[in-house]
Amino acid sequence: MKLITCEDVSFAYENNTVIRDLNFAVNSGDYLCVIGENGSGKSTLIKGLLKLKAPCKGNIIMDISLKSTEIGYLPQQADIQKDFPASVYEVVLSGCLNQCGIRPFYKNRERAIANENINRMGLKNIKNHCFRDLSGGQQQRVLLARALCATKKLLLLDEPVAGLDPVAAKDLYQLINDLNKDEKITIIMVSHDIHSAVEFASHILYIKEEHLFYGTTKEYLNSDIGDDFLRRMDYV
Ligand code: ADP
């Protein structure tokens, strides 16, 4: 089942077009990795999928079964107010905000969802710890638990391992992979890390102005673009 279809989508900031004529579809259960160099438009595309930025051309079509409140989003680390003195539980619970509508209070249902995702991400022992005192890897796990409060279907992850040490990064990739393979959650992940992209992803979208590529990971690895990008990343 197609969850998201992008048809001839372009994005621009004022007169500066950053993505041109993008065509791809994400099926339920896919693990799509969006790669490309800095400034190529990866975060802009994520904003488009979240409906935070409208395309200047083309259409982004979401399946009718996917409400916009059902998309879990893990922003780039830099976007999070790290100094805010909230507990792990409070940060995770805030992921239920969309489901509360305009009500300012959480109900038992939302508290149960938060606790379920805290347990799911192995955070029970640090549930009452202050978020800002955690390691980078723990913070990303908390933010993943928060994103999971919003969805059982689709996670958008923007550079989830940026700033993490290699062990914490591997750990987080494994968690994301388990969510995709075991729980069939569709993943769209922006990453710089081509090594992990080709290890885990089912599909690759490579953005570079005129050189858009979309296909399975195998097709990507067999393409000239894949070859070139991997070589430059010292992968082969
Ligand atoms: P990436 O995530 O691949 O690094 P971005 O989507 O953040 O790329 O940015 C793509 C291009 O759009 C860059 O040239 C960036 O400077 C520009 N850009 C991003 N956000 C804005 C904005 N709010 N206003 C103007 N230009 C922007």
Short mmCIF file of C-alpha atoms and ligand atoms in Angstrom, two decimals:
data_model
loop_
_atom_site.label_atom_id
_atom_site.label_comp_id
_atom_site.label_asym_id
_atom_site.label_seq_id
_atom_site.Cartn_x
_atom_site.Cartn_y
_atom_site.Cartn_z
CA MET A 1 0.00 0.00 0.00
CA LYS A 2 1.35 3.42 -0.96
CA LEU A 3 1.58 5.68 2.11
CA ILE A 4 3.15 8.69 0.42
CA THR A 5 3.45 9.63 -3.24
CA CYS A 6 5.51 12.58 -4.46
CA GLU A 7 4.62 13.68 -8.00
CA ASP A 8 6.94 16.14 -9.77
CA VAL A 9 7.61 17.89 -6.46
CA SER A 10 9.85 20.96 -6.32
CA PHE A 11 10.68 23.16 -3.34
CA ALA A 12 12.03 26.69 -3.35
CA TYR A 13 12.98 29.43 -0.92
CA GLU A 14 11.99 32.64 -2.64
CA ASN A 15 13.54 32.23 -6.10
CA ASN A 16 16.05 29.60 -5.08
CA THR A 17 14.85 26.11 -6.09
CA VAL A 18 16.40 23.47 -3.83
CA ILE A 19 14.67 20.28 -5.06
CA ARG A 20 13.46 19.85 -8.63
CA ASP A 21 10.88 17.41 -10.02
CA LEU A 22 11.08 14.75 -7.37
CA ASN A 23 9.09 11.54 -8.00
CA PHE A 24 8.92 8.65 -5.58
CA ALA A 25 6.46 6.63 -3.54
CA VAL A 26 6.85 5.13 -0.07
CA ASN A 27 5.02 1.87 0.54
CA SER A 28 3.90 0.69 3.93
CA GLY A 29 6.82 -1.18 5.54
CA ASP A 30 9.57 0.54 3.48
CA TYR A 31 12.74 1.85 5.07
CA LEU A 32 13.74 4.83 2.93
CA CYS A 33 17.04 6.56 3.50
CA VAL A 34 17.37 10.08 2.10
CA ILE A 35 21.00 10.89 1.40
CA GLY A 36 22.87 13.76 -0.19
CA GLU A 37 25.39 16.40 0.65
CA ASN A 38 24.82 19.34 3.01
CA GLY A 39 22.39 21.85 1.60
CA SER A 40 20.96 19.46 -0.99
CA GLY A 41 17.42 19.80 0.45
CA LYS A 42 16.97 16.72 2.66
CA SER A 43 15.51 18.61 5.63
CA THR A 44 13.35 20.66 3.26
CA LEU A 45 11.81 17.43 1.96
CA ILE A 46 11.11 16.25 5.53
CA LYS A 47 9.42 19.60 6.24
CA GLY A 48 7.35 19.05 3.08
CA LEU A 49 6.25 15.60 4.24
CA LEU A 50 5.28 17.09 7.60
CA LYS A 51 3.30 19.80 5.78
CA LEU A 52 5.47 22.48 7.36
CA LYS A 53 6.56 23.64 3.91
CA ALA A 54 4.47 23.55 0.74
CA PRO A 55 6.04 22.48 -2.57
CA CYS A 56 6.27 25.28 -5.15
CA LYS A 57 5.30 22.68 -7.78
CA GLY A 58 3.81 19.17 -7.82
CA ASN A 59 1.86 17.18 -5.25
CA ILE A 60 2.59 15.25 -2.09
CA ILE A 61 -0.21 12.72 -1.67
CA MET A 62 -0.69 11.00 1.68
CA ASP A 63 -2.77 7.82 1.88
CA ILE A 64 -6.16 8.46 3.36
CA SER A 65 -5.39 6.05 6.22
CA LEU A 66 -2.53 8.29 7.36
CA LYS A 67 -3.66 11.22 9.45
CA SER A 68 -1.05 13.95 9.81
CA THR A 69 -1.19 13.43 13.59
CA GLU A 70 -0.03 9.85 13.04
CA ILE A 71 3.43 10.75 11.80
CA GLY A 72 6.18 10.35 14.40
CA TYR A 73 8.97 12.90 13.92
CA LEU A 74 12.46 12.91 15.37
CA PRO A 75 14.00 16.31 14.56
CA GLN A 76 17.68 17.02 14.25
CA GLN A 77 19.25 17.16 17.70
CA ALA A 78 20.06 20.82 17.38
CA ASP A 79 16.35 21.64 17.19
CA ILE A 80 15.61 20.41 20.69
CA GLN A 81 15.62 22.79 23.64
CA LYS A 82 18.09 20.79 25.66
CA ASP A 83 18.17 23.16 28.60
CA PHE A 84 14.49 22.78 29.33
CA PRO A 85 14.20 21.08 32.74
CA ALA A 86 11.79 18.23 31.89
CA SER A 87 11.92 14.60 32.99
CA VAL A 88 12.20 11.70 30.56
CA TYR A 89 8.53 10.89 31.25
CA GLU A 90 7.42 14.46 30.53
CA VAL A 91 9.36 14.62 27.25
CA VAL A 92 7.89 11.29 26.08
CA LEU A 93 4.38 12.28 27.20
CA SER A 94 4.58 15.47 25.15
CA GLY A 95 4.58 13.20 22.07
CA CYS A 96 0.88 12.59 22.81
CA LEU A 97 0.02 16.28 22.45
CA ASN A 98 -1.44 15.83 18.97
CA GLN A 99 -3.85 13.25 20.31
CA CYS A 100 -5.03 15.57 23.08
CA GLY A 101 -6.28 18.08 20.52
CA ILE A 102 -6.78 21.44 22.15
CA ARG A 103 -7.22 19.92 25.61
CA PRO A 104 -4.35 21.05 27.81
CA PHE A 105 -4.55 17.93 30.00
CA TYR A 106 -3.31 14.43 29.42
CA LYS A 107 -5.72 11.60 30.13
CA ASN A 108 -4.96 8.09 31.40
CA ARG A 109 -4.87 6.85 27.81
CA GLU A 110 -2.01 9.20 26.93
CA ARG A 111 -0.13 8.39 30.14
CA ALA A 112 -0.42 4.69 29.29
CA ILE A 113 0.90 5.30 25.76
CA ALA A 114 3.88 7.25 27.18
CA ASN A 115 4.66 4.47 29.69
CA GLU A 116 4.36 1.82 27.00
CA ASN A 117 6.90 3.61 24.80
CA ILE A 118 9.24 4.28 27.74
CA ASN A 119 9.29 0.53 28.41
CA ARG A 120 9.59 -0.29 24.71
CA MET A 121 12.73 1.86 24.41
CA GLY A 122 14.28 0.46 27.60
CA LEU A 123 13.98 3.74 29.52
CA LYS A 124 12.07 2.54 32.57
CA ASN A 125 15.05 2.94 34.92
CA ILE A 126 15.61 6.55 33.94
CA LYS A 127 11.97 7.58 33.60
CA ASN A 128 12.24 10.29 36.28
CA HIS A 129 15.70 11.52 35.32
CA CYS A 130 16.11 15.01 33.94
CA PHE A 131 16.31 14.89 30.12
CA ARG A 132 19.17 17.41 29.91
CA ASP A 133 21.40 15.25 32.17
CA LEU A 134 21.29 12.23 29.86
CA SER A 135 23.93 11.19 27.34
CA GLY A 136 23.33 12.01 23.66
CA GLY A 137 22.40 8.38 22.93
CA GLN A 138 19.89 8.26 25.80
CA GLN A 139 18.37 11.57 24.70
CA GLN A 140 17.82 10.24 21.17
CA ARG A 141 16.18 7.11 22.61
CA VAL A 142 13.85 9.35 24.65
CA LEU A 143 13.00 11.39 21.55
CA LEU A 144 12.34 8.19 19.61
CA ALA A 145 9.97 7.06 22.38
CA ARG A 146 8.33 10.49 22.12
CA ALA A 147 7.92 10.15 18.34
CA LEU A 148 6.43 6.68 18.79
CA CYS A 149 3.65 8.14 20.97
CA ALA A 150 2.28 9.73 17.80
CA THR A 151 2.46 6.74 15.47
CA LYS A 152 2.29 3.06 14.83
CA LYS A 153 2.78 3.64 11.10
CA LEU A 154 5.35 6.17 9.98
CA LEU A 155 8.50 7.66 11.51
CA LEU A 156 10.39 10.59 9.97
CA LEU A 157 13.90 10.80 11.35
CA ASP A 158 16.21 13.71 10.54
CA GLU A 159 19.86 12.75 11.11
CA PRO A 160 19.04 10.67 14.21
CA VAL A 161 22.64 9.70 15.03
CA ALA A 162 24.24 13.13 14.48
CA GLY A 163 26.59 13.83 17.38
CA LEU A 164 26.44 10.31 18.82
CA ASP A 165 29.52 8.16 19.44
CA PRO A 166 29.80 5.03 17.21
CA VAL A 167 28.45 2.65 19.90
CA ALA A 168 25.39 4.80 20.65
CA ALA A 169 24.81 5.31 16.91
CA LYS A 170 24.90 1.54 16.25
CA ASP A 171 22.50 0.99 19.12
CA LEU A 172 20.03 3.56 17.76
CA TYR A 173 20.26 2.17 14.20
CA GLN A 174 19.50 -1.29 15.57
CA LEU A 175 16.44 0.03 17.43
CA ILE A 176 15.16 1.78 14.30
CA ASN A 177 15.76 -1.35 12.23
CA ASP A 178 13.84 -3.48 14.78
CA LEU A 179 10.89 -1.05 14.65
CA ASN A 180 10.85 -1.47 10.87
CA LYS A 181 11.39 -5.23 10.64
CA ASP A 182 9.51 -6.43 13.75
CA GLU A 183 6.75 -3.85 14.06
CA LYS A 184 6.44 -2.97 10.35
CA ILE A 185 6.73 0.75 11.05
CA THR A 186 7.59 2.63 7.85
CA ILE A 187 10.81 4.63 8.19
CA ILE A 188 11.94 7.72 6.29
CA MET A 189 15.36 8.71 7.54
CA VAL A 190 17.65 11.54 6.49
CA SER A 191 21.23 10.49 6.98
CA HIS A 192 24.80 11.42 6.19
CA ASP A 193 25.82 7.92 7.04
CA ILE A 194 25.87 6.06 3.74
CA HIS A 195 27.35 2.96 5.40
CA SER A 196 24.32 2.43 7.62
CA ALA A 197 21.94 3.53 4.88
CA VAL A 198 23.03 0.69 2.61
CA GLU A 199 23.11 -1.74 5.53
CA PHE A 200 19.54 -1.16 6.74
CA ALA A 201 17.45 0.70 4.18
CA SER A 202 15.21 -0.99 1.62
CA HIS A 203 15.19 2.11 -0.60
CA ILE A 204 17.49 5.06 -1.22
CA LEU A 205 16.62 8.58 -2.33
CA TYR A 206 19.73 10.49 -3.30
CA ILE A 207 19.22 14.20 -3.75
CA LYS A 208 21.64 16.35 -5.66
CA GLU A 209 19.97 19.02 -7.73
CA GLU A 210 20.00 17.51 -11.24
CA HIS A 211 20.98 14.01 -10.06
CA LEU A 212 17.96 12.68 -8.25
CA PHE A 213 18.00 8.95 -7.73
CA TYR A 214 15.25 6.83 -6.23
CA GLY A 215 15.26 3.04 -6.13
CA THR A 216 15.94 -0.02 -4.03
CA THR A 217 19.23 -0.14 -2.14
CA LYS A 218 20.44 -2.82 -4.57
CA GLU A 219 19.58 -0.64 -7.58
CA TYR A 220 21.36 2.27 -5.91
CA LEU A 221 24.51 0.23 -5.30
CA ASN A 222 24.51 -0.89 -8.95
CA SER A 223 23.99 2.63 -10.28
CA ASP A 224 26.69 5.05 -11.35
CA ILE A 225 25.47 7.55 -8.76
CA GLY A 226 25.72 4.99 -5.96
CA ASP A 227 29.14 3.97 -7.07
CA ASP A 228 30.35 7.54 -7.25
CA PHE A 229 28.86 8.62 -3.93
CA LEU A 230 30.15 5.55 -2.11
CA ARG A 231 33.61 6.00 -3.57
CA ARG A 232 33.71 9.58 -2.41
CA MET A 233 32.60 8.42 1.05
CA ASP A 234 35.55 5.92 0.97
CA TYR A 235 33.13 3.03 1.14
CA VAL A 236 34.62 1.01 -1.72
P1 ADP B 1 20.06 19.61 3.88
O1 ADP B 1 19.08 19.12 4.91
O2 ADP B 1 20.26 18.64 2.75
O3 ADP B 1 21.38 20.04 4.47
P2 ADP B 1 18.28 21.90 3.66
O4 ADP B 1 16.97 21.37 3.24
O5 ADP B 1 18.46 22.26 5.09
O6 ADP B 1 19.44 20.90 3.17
O7 ADP B 1 18.61 23.19 2.79
C1 ADP B 1 18.58 23.19 1.36
C2 ADP B 1 18.91 24.58 0.85
O8 ADP B 1 17.85 25.47 1.19
C3 ADP B 1 20.18 25.18 1.42
O9 ADP B 1 20.82 25.90 0.40
C4 ADP B 1 19.69 26.10 2.50
O10 ADP B 1 20.56 27.18 2.68
C5 ADP B 1 18.35 26.55 1.94
N1 ADP B 1 17.41 26.86 3.02
C6 ADP B 1 16.99 26.00 3.98
N2 ADP B 1 16.10 26.60 4.81
C7 ADP B 1 15.94 27.88 4.33
C8 ADP B 1 15.14 28.99 4.73
N3 ADP B 1 14.33 28.93 5.79
N4 ADP B 1 15.23 30.13 4.00
C9 ADP B 1 16.05 30.19 2.91
N5 ADP B 1 16.81 29.19 2.48
C10 ADP B 1 16.78 28.03 3.18
#
